PDB file of C-alpha atoms and ligand atoms in Angstrom:
ATOM      1  CA  UNK A1094      -7.409   2.839 147.268  1.00  0.00           C
ATOM      2  CA  UNK A1095     -10.995   3.626 146.314  1.00  0.00           C
ATOM      3  CA  UNK A1096     -12.121   0.692 144.169  1.00  0.00           C
ATOM      4  CA  UNK A1097     -14.658   2.905 142.405  1.00  0.00           C
ATOM      5  CA  UNK A1098     -17.587   0.458 142.655  1.00  0.00           C
ATOM      6  CA  UNK A1099     -19.729   2.130 145.322  1.00  0.00           C
ATOM      7  CA  UNK A1100     -23.415   1.583 144.481  1.00  0.00           C
ATOM      8  CA  UNK A1101     -22.819  -1.244 141.957  1.00  0.00           C
ATOM      9  CA  UNK A1102     -24.879  -4.437 142.323  1.00  0.00           C
ATOM     10  CA  UNK A1103     -23.170  -7.786 142.951  1.00  0.00           C
ATOM     11  CA  UNK A1104     -24.536 -11.321 142.865  1.00  0.00           C
ATOM     12  CA  UNK A1105     -22.226 -13.629 144.801  1.00  0.00           C
ATOM     13  CA  UNK A1106     -22.811 -17.374 144.553  1.00  0.00           C
ATOM     14  CA  UNK A1107     -21.565 -19.441 147.454  1.00  0.00           C
ATOM     15  CA  UNK A1108     -21.684 -16.237 149.460  1.00  0.00           C
ATOM     16  CA  UNK A1109     -22.667 -17.801 152.784  1.00  0.00           C
ATOM     17  CA  UNK A1110     -19.369 -19.474 153.685  1.00  0.00           C
ATOM     18  CA  UNK A1111     -15.676 -19.604 152.901  1.00  0.00           C
ATOM     19  CA  UNK A1112     -14.179 -17.653 150.028  1.00  0.00           C
ATOM     20  CA  UNK A1113     -17.507 -16.557 148.512  1.00  0.00           C
ATOM     21  CA  UNK A1114     -18.534 -15.038 151.791  1.00  0.00           C
ATOM     22  CA  UNK A1115     -15.206 -13.220 152.060  1.00  0.00           C
ATOM     23  CA  UNK A1116     -15.747 -11.785 148.554  1.00  0.00           C
ATOM     24  CA  UNK A1117     -19.246 -10.643 149.558  1.00  0.00           C
ATOM     25  CA  UNK A1118     -17.962  -8.953 152.694  1.00  0.00           C
ATOM     26  CA  UNK A1119     -15.177  -7.132 150.883  1.00  0.00           C
ATOM     27  CA  UNK A1120     -17.574  -5.925 148.175  1.00  0.00           C
ATOM     28  CA  UNK A1121     -20.075  -4.791 150.803  1.00  0.00           C
ATOM     29  CA  UNK A1122     -17.252  -2.942 152.524  1.00  0.00           C
ATOM     30  CA  UNK A1123     -16.759  -1.040 149.263  1.00  0.00           C
ATOM     31  CA  UNK A1124     -20.404   0.078 149.263  1.00  0.00           C
ATOM     32  CA  UNK A1125     -21.562  -2.486 146.682  1.00  0.00           C
ATOM     33  CA  UNK A1126     -25.197  -3.665 146.959  1.00  0.00           C
ATOM     34  CA  UNK A1127     -24.564  -7.354 147.564  1.00  0.00           C
ATOM     35  CA  UNK A1128     -26.883 -10.328 147.088  1.00  0.00           C
ATOM     36  CA  UNK A1129     -25.512 -13.630 148.372  1.00  0.00           C
ATOM     37  CA  UNK A1130     -26.789 -16.914 146.948  1.00  0.00           C
ATOM     38  CA  UNK A1131     -26.401 -20.457 148.257  1.00  0.00           C
ATOM     39  CA  UNK A1132     -28.592 -23.503 148.944  1.00  0.00           C
ATOM     40  CA  UNK A1133     -29.103 -23.128 152.710  1.00  0.00           C
ATOM     41  CA  UNK A1134     -31.246 -20.290 154.070  1.00  0.00           C
ATOM     42  CA  UNK A1135     -29.993 -20.434 157.664  1.00  0.00           C
ATOM     43  CA  UNK A1136     -26.313 -19.937 156.799  1.00  0.00           C
ATOM     44  CA  UNK A1137     -27.211 -17.278 154.230  1.00  0.00           C
ATOM     45  CA  UNK A1138     -29.160 -15.276 156.809  1.00  0.00           C
ATOM     46  CA  UNK A1139     -26.421 -15.638 159.383  1.00  0.00           C
ATOM     47  CA  UNK A1140     -23.743 -14.532 156.912  1.00  0.00           C
ATOM     48  CA  UNK A1141     -25.824 -11.553 155.739  1.00  0.00           C
ATOM     49  CA  UNK A1142     -26.375 -10.372 159.313  1.00  0.00           C
ATOM     50  CA  UNK A1143     -22.703 -10.748 160.192  1.00  0.00           C
ATOM     51  CA  UNK A1144     -21.487  -8.995 157.034  1.00  0.00           C
ATOM     52  CA  UNK A1145     -23.957  -6.123 157.523  1.00  0.00           C
ATOM     53  CA  UNK A1146     -22.857  -5.740 161.138  1.00  0.00           C
ATOM     54  CA  UNK A1147     -19.263  -5.246 159.952  1.00  0.00           C
ATOM     55  CA  UNK A1148     -19.838  -3.120 156.843  1.00  0.00           C
ATOM     56  CA  UNK A1149     -22.955  -1.203 157.847  1.00  0.00           C
ATOM     57  CA  UNK A1150     -24.571  -2.042 154.487  1.00  0.00           C
ATOM     58  CA  UNK A1151     -27.601  -4.293 153.942  1.00  0.00           C
ATOM     59  CA  UNK A1152     -26.977  -7.676 152.274  1.00  0.00           C
ATOM     60  CA  UNK A1153     -29.765  -9.482 150.435  1.00  0.00           C
ATOM     61  CA  UNK A1154     -30.022 -13.287 150.469  1.00  0.00           C
ATOM     62  CA  UNK A1155     -31.480 -15.772 147.999  1.00  0.00           C
ATOM     63  CA  UNK A1156     -31.712 -19.553 148.189  1.00  0.00           C
ATOM     64  CA  UNK A1157     -30.352 -20.639 144.818  1.00  0.00           C
ATOM     65  CA  UNK A1158     -28.443 -23.625 143.490  1.00  0.00           C
ATOM     66  CA  UNK A1159     -26.172 -22.526 140.635  1.00  0.00           C
ATOM     67  CA  UNK A1160     -26.335 -26.041 139.198  1.00  0.00           C
ATOM     68  CA  UNK A1161     -30.077 -25.888 138.450  1.00  0.00           C
ATOM     69  CA  UNK A1162     -32.148 -23.698 136.157  1.00  0.00           C
ATOM     70  CA  UNK A1163     -34.630 -23.025 138.974  1.00  0.00           C
ATOM     71  CA  UNK A1164     -31.759 -21.885 141.172  1.00  0.00           C
ATOM     72  CA  UNK A1165     -30.393 -19.556 138.521  1.00  0.00           C
ATOM     73  CA  UNK A1166     -33.913 -18.163 137.927  1.00  0.00           C
ATOM     74  CA  UNK A1167     -34.283 -17.470 141.661  1.00  0.00           C
ATOM     75  CA  UNK A1168     -30.919 -15.736 141.846  1.00  0.00           C
ATOM     76  CA  UNK A1169     -31.769 -13.458 138.929  1.00  0.00           C
ATOM     77  CA  UNK A1170     -35.199 -12.691 140.336  1.00  0.00           C
ATOM     78  CA  UNK A1171     -33.479 -11.444 143.490  1.00  0.00           C
ATOM     79  CA  UNK A1172     -30.758  -9.571 141.608  1.00  0.00           C
ATOM     80  CA  UNK A1173     -31.966  -9.056 138.023  1.00  0.00           C
ATOM     81  CA  UNK A1174     -29.169  -6.875 136.670  1.00  0.00           C
ATOM     82  CA  UNK A1175     -25.882  -7.496 138.472  1.00  0.00           C
ATOM     83  CA  UNK A1176     -22.857  -5.383 137.553  1.00  0.00           C
ATOM     84  CA  UNK A1177     -20.645  -7.909 139.320  1.00  0.00           C
ATOM     85  CA  UNK A1178     -21.116 -11.683 139.154  1.00  0.00           C
ATOM     86  CA  UNK A1179     -19.128 -14.101 141.295  1.00  0.00           C
ATOM     87  CA  UNK A1180     -19.508 -17.694 140.103  1.00  0.00           C
ATOM     88  CA  UNK A1181     -18.700 -20.104 142.898  1.00  0.00           C
ATOM     89  CA  UNK A1182     -20.044 -23.361 144.391  1.00  0.00           C
ATOM     90  CA  UNK A1183     -18.895 -26.610 145.945  1.00  0.00           C
ATOM     91  CA  UNK A1184     -16.028 -28.594 144.540  1.00  0.00           C
ATOM     92  CA  UNK A1185     -16.314 -32.336 143.922  1.00  0.00           C
ATOM     93  CA  UNK A1186     -15.288 -35.150 146.223  1.00  0.00           C
ATOM     94  CA  UNK A1187     -11.872 -36.699 145.615  1.00  0.00           C
ATOM     95  CA  UNK A1188     -11.907 -40.161 144.082  1.00  0.00           C
ATOM     96  CA  UNK A1189     -10.828 -42.605 141.394  1.00  0.00           C
ATOM     97  CA  UNK A1190     -12.180 -41.993 137.898  1.00  0.00           C
ATOM     98  CA  UNK A1191     -12.915 -45.701 137.499  1.00  0.00           C
ATOM     99  CA  UNK A1192     -15.717 -45.270 139.997  1.00  0.00           C
ATOM    100  CA  UNK A1193     -17.291 -42.213 138.363  1.00  0.00           C
ATOM    101  CA  UNK A1194     -20.260 -42.748 136.099  1.00  0.00           C
ATOM    102  CA  UNK A1195     -21.730 -40.370 133.535  1.00  0.00           C
ATOM    103  CA  UNK A1196     -24.122 -38.995 136.194  1.00  0.00           C
ATOM    104  CA  UNK A1197     -21.139 -37.991 138.358  1.00  0.00           C
ATOM    105  CA  UNK A1198     -19.577 -36.153 135.430  1.00  0.00           C
ATOM    106  CA  UNK A1199     -22.886 -34.420 134.620  1.00  0.00           C
ATOM    107  CA  UNK A1200     -23.225 -33.232 138.236  1.00  0.00           C
ATOM    108  CA  UNK A1201     -19.658 -31.880 138.215  1.00  0.00           C
ATOM    109  CA  UNK A1202     -20.117 -30.148 134.863  1.00  0.00           C
ATOM    110  CA  UNK A1203     -23.459 -28.631 135.952  1.00  0.00           C
ATOM    111  CA  UNK A1204     -21.920 -27.088 139.083  1.00  0.00           C
ATOM    112  CA  UNK A1205     -18.468 -26.120 137.832  1.00  0.00           C
ATOM    113  CA  UNK A1206     -18.951 -25.361 134.147  1.00  0.00           C
ATOM    114  CA  UNK A1207     -22.508 -25.071 132.819  1.00  0.00           C
ATOM    115  CA  UNK A1208     -23.970 -23.271 135.868  1.00  0.00           C
ATOM    116  CA  UNK A1209     -21.392 -20.473 135.658  1.00  0.00           C
ATOM    117  CA  UNK A1210     -21.672 -20.301 131.837  1.00  0.00           C
ATOM    118  CA  UNK A1211     -25.457 -19.996 132.087  1.00  0.00           C
ATOM    119  CA  UNK A1212     -25.110 -17.203 134.651  1.00  0.00           C
ATOM    120  CA  UNK A1213     -22.703 -15.415 132.337  1.00  0.00           C
ATOM    121  CA  UNK A1214     -25.064 -15.880 129.368  1.00  0.00           C
ATOM    122  CA  UNK A1215     -27.953 -14.365 131.309  1.00  0.00           C
ATOM    123  CA  UNK A1216     -26.090 -11.345 132.692  1.00  0.00           C
ATOM    124  CA  UNK A1217     -23.374 -10.357 130.255  1.00  0.00           C
ATOM    125  CA  UNK A1218     -25.499  -8.452 127.722  1.00  0.00           C
ATOM    126  CA  UNK A1219     -26.918  -6.190 130.447  1.00  0.00           C
ATOM    127  CA  UNK A1220     -23.373  -5.476 131.584  1.00  0.00           C
ATOM    128  CA  UNK A1221     -22.370  -4.674 127.998  1.00  0.00           C
ATOM    129  CA  UNK A1222     -25.318  -2.253 127.673  1.00  0.00           C
ATOM    130  CA  UNK A1223     -24.385  -0.539 130.944  1.00  0.00           C
ATOM    131  CA  UNK A1224     -20.695  -0.421 129.891  1.00  0.00           C
ATOM    132  CA  UNK A1225     -19.524  -1.994 133.117  1.00  0.00           C
ATOM    133  CA  UNK A1226     -19.255  -5.608 134.168  1.00  0.00           C
ATOM    134  CA  UNK A1227     -16.941  -7.723 136.259  1.00  0.00           C
ATOM    135  CA  UNK A1228     -17.295 -11.491 136.235  1.00  0.00           C
ATOM    136  CA  UNK A1229     -15.042 -13.520 138.503  1.00  0.00           C
ATOM    137  CA  UNK A1230     -15.078 -17.303 138.541  1.00  0.00           C
ATOM    138  CA  UNK A1231     -13.678 -18.877 141.691  1.00  0.00           C
ATOM    139  CA  UNK A1232     -12.082 -21.940 140.184  1.00  0.00           C
ATOM    140  CA  UNK A1233      -9.065 -23.877 141.486  1.00  0.00           C
ATOM    141  CA  UNK A1234      -5.349 -24.338 141.011  1.00  0.00           C
ATOM    142  CA  UNK A1235      -6.424 -27.698 139.564  1.00  0.00           C
ATOM    143  CA  UNK A1236      -6.786 -26.079 136.116  1.00  0.00           C
ATOM    144  CA  UNK A1237      -3.042 -25.297 136.152  1.00  0.00           C
ATOM    145  CA  UNK A1238      -1.651 -28.031 138.351  1.00  0.00           C
ATOM    146  CA  UNK A1239      -3.905 -31.085 138.117  1.00  0.00           C
ATOM    147  CA  UNK A1240      -4.775 -32.541 141.503  1.00  0.00           C
ATOM    148  CA  UNK A1241      -4.512 -36.302 141.091  1.00  0.00           C
ATOM    149  CA  UNK A1242      -7.462 -37.141 143.339  1.00  0.00           C
ATOM    150  CA  UNK A1243      -9.672 -34.398 141.861  1.00  0.00           C
ATOM    151  CA  UNK A1244     -10.269 -35.532 138.297  1.00  0.00           C
ATOM    152  CA  UNK A1245     -13.815 -34.136 138.220  1.00  0.00           C
ATOM    153  CA  UNK A1246     -12.470 -30.710 139.130  1.00  0.00           C
ATOM    154  CA  UNK A1247      -9.493 -30.915 136.747  1.00  0.00           C
ATOM    155  CA  UNK A1248     -11.875 -31.699 133.906  1.00  0.00           C
ATOM    156  CA  UNK A1249     -15.013 -29.638 134.544  1.00  0.00           C
ATOM    157  CA  UNK A1250     -13.257 -26.466 135.656  1.00  0.00           C
ATOM    158  CA  UNK A1251     -10.913 -26.551 132.666  1.00  0.00           C
ATOM    159  CA  UNK A1252     -14.026 -26.499 130.488  1.00  0.00           C
ATOM    160  CA  UNK A1253     -15.175 -23.251 132.123  1.00  0.00           C
ATOM    161  CA  UNK A1254     -11.760 -21.605 131.919  1.00  0.00           C
ATOM    162  CA  UNK A1255     -11.358 -22.668 128.291  1.00  0.00           C
ATOM    163  CA  UNK A1256     -14.744 -21.262 127.349  1.00  0.00           C
ATOM    164  CA  UNK A1257     -14.353 -17.887 129.059  1.00  0.00           C
ATOM    165  CA  UNK A1258     -10.898 -17.400 127.538  1.00  0.00           C
ATOM    166  CA  UNK A1259     -12.630 -16.740 124.218  1.00  0.00           C
ATOM    167  CA  UNK A1260     -15.646 -14.830 125.521  1.00  0.00           C
ATOM    168  CA  UNK A1261     -13.525 -12.540 127.697  1.00  0.00           C
ATOM    169  CA  UNK A1262     -11.843 -11.163 124.567  1.00  0.00           C
ATOM    170  CA  UNK A1263     -15.229 -10.272 123.070  1.00  0.00           C
ATOM    171  CA  UNK A1264     -16.645  -8.404 126.060  1.00  0.00           C
ATOM    172  CA  UNK A1265     -13.638  -6.380 127.203  1.00  0.00           C
ATOM    173  CA  UNK A1266     -14.146  -3.557 124.671  1.00  0.00           C
ATOM    174  CA  UNK A1267     -17.408  -2.852 126.515  1.00  0.00           C
ATOM    175  CA  UNK A1268     -15.620  -2.666 129.881  1.00  0.00           C
ATOM    176  CA  UNK A1269     -16.904  -6.120 130.814  1.00  0.00           C
ATOM    177  CA  UNK A1270     -14.111  -8.378 132.043  1.00  0.00           C
ATOM    178  CA  UNK A1271     -14.110 -12.066 132.894  1.00  0.00           C
ATOM    179  CA  UNK A1272     -11.333 -13.521 135.026  1.00  0.00           C
ATOM    180  CA  UNK A1273     -10.705 -16.629 137.090  1.00  0.00           C
ATOM    181  CA  UNK A1274      -9.220 -16.903 140.570  1.00  0.00           C
ATOM    182  CA  UNK A1275      -7.301 -20.122 141.215  1.00  0.00           C
ATOM    183  CA  UNK A1276      -7.012 -20.804 144.947  1.00  0.00           C
ATOM    184  CA  UNK A1277      -4.505 -23.240 146.382  1.00  0.00           C
ATOM    185  CA  UNK A1278      -5.222 -24.586 149.871  1.00  0.00           C
ATOM    186  CA  UNK A1279      -7.511 -22.348 151.936  1.00  0.00           C
ATOM    187  CA  UNK A1280      -8.734 -22.900 155.490  1.00  0.00           C
ATOM    188  CA  UNK A1281     -12.443 -23.429 154.776  1.00  0.00           C
ATOM    189  CA  UNK A1282     -15.186 -26.045 155.136  1.00  0.00           C
ATOM    190  CA  UNK A1283     -14.458 -27.281 151.604  1.00  0.00           C
ATOM    191  CA  UNK A1284     -10.855 -27.985 152.581  1.00  0.00           C
ATOM    192  CA  UNK A1285     -12.010 -29.906 155.665  1.00  0.00           C
ATOM    193  CA  UNK A1286     -14.395 -31.972 153.511  1.00  0.00           C
ATOM    194  CA  UNK A1287     -11.632 -32.618 151.023  1.00  0.00           C
ATOM    195  CA  UNK A1288      -9.308 -33.912 153.714  1.00  0.00           C
ATOM    196  CA  UNK A1289     -12.020 -36.136 155.186  1.00  0.00           C
ATOM    197  CA  UNK A1290     -12.401 -37.635 151.684  1.00  0.00           C
ATOM    198  CA  UNK A1291      -8.684 -38.527 151.638  1.00  0.00           C
ATOM    199  CA  UNK A1292      -8.513 -40.281 155.011  1.00  0.00           C
ATOM    200  CA  UNK A1293      -9.263 -43.750 153.675  1.00  0.00           C
ATOM    201  CA  UNK A1294      -6.937 -43.686 150.657  1.00  0.00           C
ATOM    202  CA  UNK A1295      -3.990 -42.221 152.606  1.00  0.00           C
ATOM    203  CA  UNK A1296      -4.465 -44.017 155.932  1.00  0.00           C
ATOM    204  CA  UNK A1297      -3.550 -40.761 157.683  1.00  0.00           C
ATOM    205  CA  UNK A1298      -5.460 -38.926 160.387  1.00  0.00           C
ATOM    206  CA  UNK A1299      -7.377 -35.708 159.743  1.00  0.00           C
ATOM    207  CA  UNK A1300      -4.962 -33.735 161.914  1.00  0.00           C
ATOM    208  CA  UNK A1301      -1.918 -35.152 160.123  1.00  0.00           C
ATOM    209  CA  UNK A1302      -3.291 -34.357 156.655  1.00  0.00           C
ATOM    210  CA  UNK A1303      -4.463 -30.903 157.732  1.00  0.00           C
ATOM    211  CA  UNK A1304      -1.007 -30.064 159.037  1.00  0.00           C
ATOM    212  CA  UNK A1305       0.783 -31.510 155.990  1.00  0.00           C
ATOM    213  CA  UNK A1306      -1.306 -29.700 153.389  1.00  0.00           C
ATOM    214  CA  UNK A1307      -0.808 -26.322 154.998  1.00  0.00           C
ATOM    215  CA  UNK A1308       2.874 -26.646 155.778  1.00  0.00           C
ATOM    216  CA  UNK A1309       3.713 -28.185 152.363  1.00  0.00           C
ATOM    217  CA  UNK A1310       3.071 -24.881 150.587  1.00  0.00           C
ATOM    218  CA  UNK A1311       6.036 -22.500 150.163  1.00  0.00           C
ATOM    219  CA  UNK A1312       4.115 -20.054 152.373  1.00  0.00           C
ATOM    220  CA  UNK A1313       3.989 -22.762 155.046  1.00  0.00           C
ATOM    221  CA  UNK A1314       0.322 -22.163 155.797  1.00  0.00           C
ATOM    222  CA  UNK A1315      -3.225 -22.150 154.508  1.00  0.00           C
ATOM    223  CA  UNK A1316      -4.625 -19.157 152.692  1.00  0.00           C
ATOM    224  CA  UNK A1317      -7.286 -17.245 154.580  1.00  0.00           C
ATOM    225  CA  UNK A1318     -10.601 -16.545 152.810  1.00  0.00           C
ATOM    226  CA  UNK A1319     -10.161 -12.806 153.442  1.00  0.00           C
ATOM    227  CA  UNK A1320      -7.004 -12.845 151.305  1.00  0.00           C
ATOM    228  CA  UNK A1321      -8.971 -14.132 148.346  1.00  0.00           C
ATOM    229  CA  UNK A1322     -11.874 -11.778 149.148  1.00  0.00           C
ATOM    230  CA  UNK A1323      -9.587  -8.766 148.876  1.00  0.00           C
ATOM    231  CA  UNK A1324      -8.155  -9.943 145.549  1.00  0.00           C
ATOM    232  CA  UNK A1325     -11.653 -10.616 144.252  1.00  0.00           C
ATOM    233  CA  UNK A1326     -12.842  -7.118 145.200  1.00  0.00           C
ATOM    234  CA  UNK A1327      -9.874  -5.623 143.383  1.00  0.00           C
ATOM    235  CA  UNK A1328     -10.641  -7.717 140.292  1.00  0.00           C
ATOM    236  CA  UNK A1329     -14.190  -6.299 140.459  1.00  0.00           C
ATOM    237  CA  UNK A1330     -12.947  -2.736 140.750  1.00  0.00           C
ATOM    238  CA  UNK A1331     -13.045   0.136 138.295  1.00  0.00           C
ATOM    239  CA  UNK A1332      -9.270  -0.231 137.867  1.00  0.00           C
ATOM    240  CA  UNK A1333      -9.190  -3.613 136.109  1.00  0.00           C
ATOM    241  CA  UNK A1334     -10.915  -2.838 132.805  1.00  0.00           C
ATOM    242  CA  UNK A1335      -7.733  -3.705 130.864  1.00  0.00           C
ATOM    243  CA  UNK A1336      -7.368  -7.150 132.423  1.00  0.00           C
ATOM    244  CA  UNK A1337      -9.476  -9.995 131.084  1.00  0.00           C
ATOM    245  CA  UNK A1338      -9.390 -13.720 130.412  1.00  0.00           C
ATOM    246  CA  UNK A1339      -6.763 -14.228 133.099  1.00  0.00           C
ATOM    247  CA  UNK A1340      -6.417 -17.120 135.517  1.00  0.00           C
ATOM    248  CA  UNK A1341      -4.795 -15.791 138.657  1.00  0.00           C
ATOM    249  CA  UNK A1342      -3.193 -18.167 141.138  1.00  0.00           C
ATOM    250  CA  UNK A1343      -3.447 -17.375 144.840  1.00  0.00           C
ATOM    251  CA  UNK A1344      -1.701 -20.384 146.308  1.00  0.00           C
ATOM    252  CA  UNK A1345       1.114 -19.354 148.653  1.00  0.00           C
ATOM    253  CA  UNK A1346       3.656 -20.036 145.892  1.00  0.00           C
ATOM    254  CA  UNK A1347       2.494 -23.622 145.397  1.00  0.00           C
ATOM    255  CA  UNK A1348       2.612 -23.546 141.586  1.00  0.00           C
ATOM    256  CA  UNK A1349       6.183 -24.584 140.802  1.00  0.00           C
ATOM    257  CA  UNK A1350       6.685 -22.915 137.401  1.00  0.00           C
ATOM    258  CA  UNK A1351       8.424 -19.621 136.595  1.00  0.00           C
ATOM    259  CA  UNK A1352       5.634 -18.451 134.254  1.00  0.00           C
TER     260      UNK A1352
HETATM  261  N1  LIG B 733     -10.786 -24.298 150.158  1.00  0.00           N
HETATM  262  C1  LIG B 733      -9.826 -24.634 149.318  1.00  0.00           C
HETATM  263  O1  LIG B 733      -8.701 -24.935 149.712  1.00  0.00           O
HETATM  264  C2  LIG B 733     -10.103 -24.647 147.830  1.00  0.00           C
HETATM  265  C3  LIG B 733      -9.026 -24.832 146.950  1.00  0.00           C
HETATM  266  C4  LIG B 733      -9.237 -24.822 145.590  1.00  0.00           C
HETATM  267  C5  LIG B 733     -10.521 -24.645 145.103  1.00  0.00           C
HETATM  268  N2  LIG B 733     -11.559 -24.483 145.973  1.00  0.00           N
HETATM  269  C6  LIG B 733     -12.881 -24.297 145.403  1.00  0.00           C
HETATM  270  O2  LIG B 733     -13.325 -22.969 145.652  1.00  0.00           O
HETATM  271  C7  LIG B 733     -14.749 -22.976 145.807  1.00  0.00           C
HETATM  272  C8  LIG B 733     -15.119 -22.323 147.126  1.00  0.00           C
HETATM  273  O3  LIG B 733     -14.515 -23.056 148.151  1.00  0.00           O
HETATM  274  P1  LIG B 733     -14.691 -22.721 149.699  1.00  0.00           P
HETATM  275  O4  LIG B 733     -13.542 -23.366 150.345  1.00  0.00           O
HETATM  276  O5  LIG B 733     -14.949 -21.293 149.890  1.00  0.00           O
HETATM  277  O6  LIG B 733     -16.020 -23.569 149.991  1.00  0.00           O
HETATM  278  P2  LIG B 733     -17.004 -23.581 151.279  1.00  0.00           P
HETATM  279  O7  LIG B 733     -16.371 -22.920 152.435  1.00  0.00           O
HETATM  280  O8  LIG B 733     -17.473 -24.991 151.413  1.00  0.00           O
HETATM  281  O9  LIG B 733     -18.233 -22.675 150.797  1.00  0.00           O
HETATM  282  C9  LIG B 733     -18.970 -23.068 149.677  1.00  0.00           C
HETATM  283  C10 LIG B 733     -20.094 -22.073 149.495  1.00  0.00           C
HETATM  284  O10 LIG B 733     -20.784 -22.379 148.274  1.00  0.00           O
HETATM  285  C11 LIG B 733     -22.169 -22.660 148.558  1.00  0.00           C
HETATM  286  N3  LIG B 733     -22.574 -23.644 147.551  1.00  0.00           N
HETATM  287  C12 LIG B 733     -22.129 -24.912 147.432  1.00  0.00           C
HETATM  288  N4  LIG B 733     -22.708 -25.508 146.369  1.00  0.00           N
HETATM  289  C13 LIG B 733     -23.528 -24.571 145.816  1.00  0.00           C
HETATM  290  C14 LIG B 733     -24.399 -24.585 144.688  1.00  0.00           C
HETATM  291  N5  LIG B 733     -24.549 -25.675 143.933  1.00  0.00           N
HETATM  292  N6  LIG B 733     -25.081 -23.455 144.391  1.00  0.00           N
HETATM  293  C15 LIG B 733     -24.944 -22.343 145.153  1.00  0.00           C
HETATM  294  N7  LIG B 733     -24.136 -22.271 146.229  1.00  0.00           N
HETATM  295  C16 LIG B 733     -23.443 -23.392 146.552  1.00  0.00           C
HETATM  296  C17 LIG B 733     -22.161 -23.124 150.008  1.00  0.00           C
HETATM  297  O11 LIG B 733     -23.418 -22.969 150.653  1.00  0.00           O
HETATM  298  P3  LIG B 733     -24.518 -24.156 150.587  1.00  0.00           P
HETATM  299  O12 LIG B 733     -23.810 -25.439 150.864  1.00  0.00           O
HETATM  300  O13 LIG B 733     -25.521 -23.767 151.625  1.00  0.00           O
HETATM  301  O14 LIG B 733     -25.082 -24.106 149.188  1.00  0.00           O
HETATM  302  C18 LIG B 733     -21.144 -22.142 150.583  1.00  0.00           C
HETATM  303  O15 LIG B 733     -21.715 -20.858 150.732  1.00  0.00           O
HETATM  304  C19 LIG B 733     -15.186 -24.441 145.701  1.00  0.00           C
HETATM  305  O16 LIG B 733     -15.564 -24.725 144.377  1.00  0.00           O
HETATM  306  C20 LIG B 733     -13.922 -25.197 146.047  1.00  0.00           C
HETATM  307  O17 LIG B 733     -13.888 -26.493 145.497  1.00  0.00           O
HETATM  308  C21 LIG B 733     -11.380 -24.478 147.319  1.00  0.00           C
END
C-alpha cells in the first residue's frame, strides 16, 4: 500500500532509539523528510546514519529535550513546519507514590503531558492551514490498564490523552488527526530500565523478570519496535483522515477486556 505521504515533513521525538526510531525509519522508508529529536547527539547521529543506509533518504538530527522550552524551540528551528509530529520520550521510573514529591510529578507531567501539548500547540495551526496533519502520541497501555508500579505514568499520560480527546475533534475537519498509540511490553532500552527498577521490590533476577513479562502476554513474547513503527506510519498516512482521538493498543492481546 502506498501511504501517500512521500515528501511530507516529520518531526519524531525520541527518534534515536526504540519505538521512536522505528517510527522514524518507517516514515523515511515512505519517502518522508524525517527529523529525529532526542537529548543525546551521538545516538541521534548513529540512528540517522543507520536509517539513511536502509532507506536511502537523508535524516536530519536535532538535540532537543521535549520537556523543556529550549528543547522544543530547538526542535522547531530544525523542523519549523512538520506535517507529521510524533510525541515520544522516556517513561518514568517505577516506584511508590509515597516517595514522590511535587518535583517528581512536575518532571513526569513536563515530559509526558505538557511537552507533547506544547508541541501540538506550536504545530497544529500550520497543519490546519496546509490541510494535512498527523499527530501521534506514543503513550502506554497504562492509560487503559493502570500499571501498579507506574503511578507517574498512569497519571501524567492520562492527562495528555484526556486533553487530546477534545482537541482531536476540533482539528479533524481540516484533515489534521491526533491519535495515541498504547504499547504493551516492547523489547527496548526503556523496558530493560523498567525491569532493573523492579529488581529490589520483587526480589527476582533481571533474567527471570524479563522472561516473565514477555511470556505473560497472550502473544507469549515482547513486541518488536518495528511492529509499532509500521502501525505509526499507517496512522500518519493519507488514509487515516477519518480516524481521530483514538487510543490504539498494541500489546499482544494483554488488555483483558472485550471492548
Ligand atoms: N518499551 C516498552 O515496553 C514500553 C511500554 C509502554 C510504554 N512505553 C513508553 O513508550 C515510550 C518509548 O519507549 P521506548 O521503549 O521506545 O524507549 P527507549 O528505547 O528508551 O527510547 C527512548 C527515546 O526517547 C529519547 N528521549 C528520552 N527522553 C527524552 C526527552 N525528554 N526528550 C526527547 N527525547 C527523549 C531517547 O533518547 P535520549 O535518551 O538520548 O534523549 C530515545 O531516543 C516511553 O515513553 C516509554 O515509557 C514503553
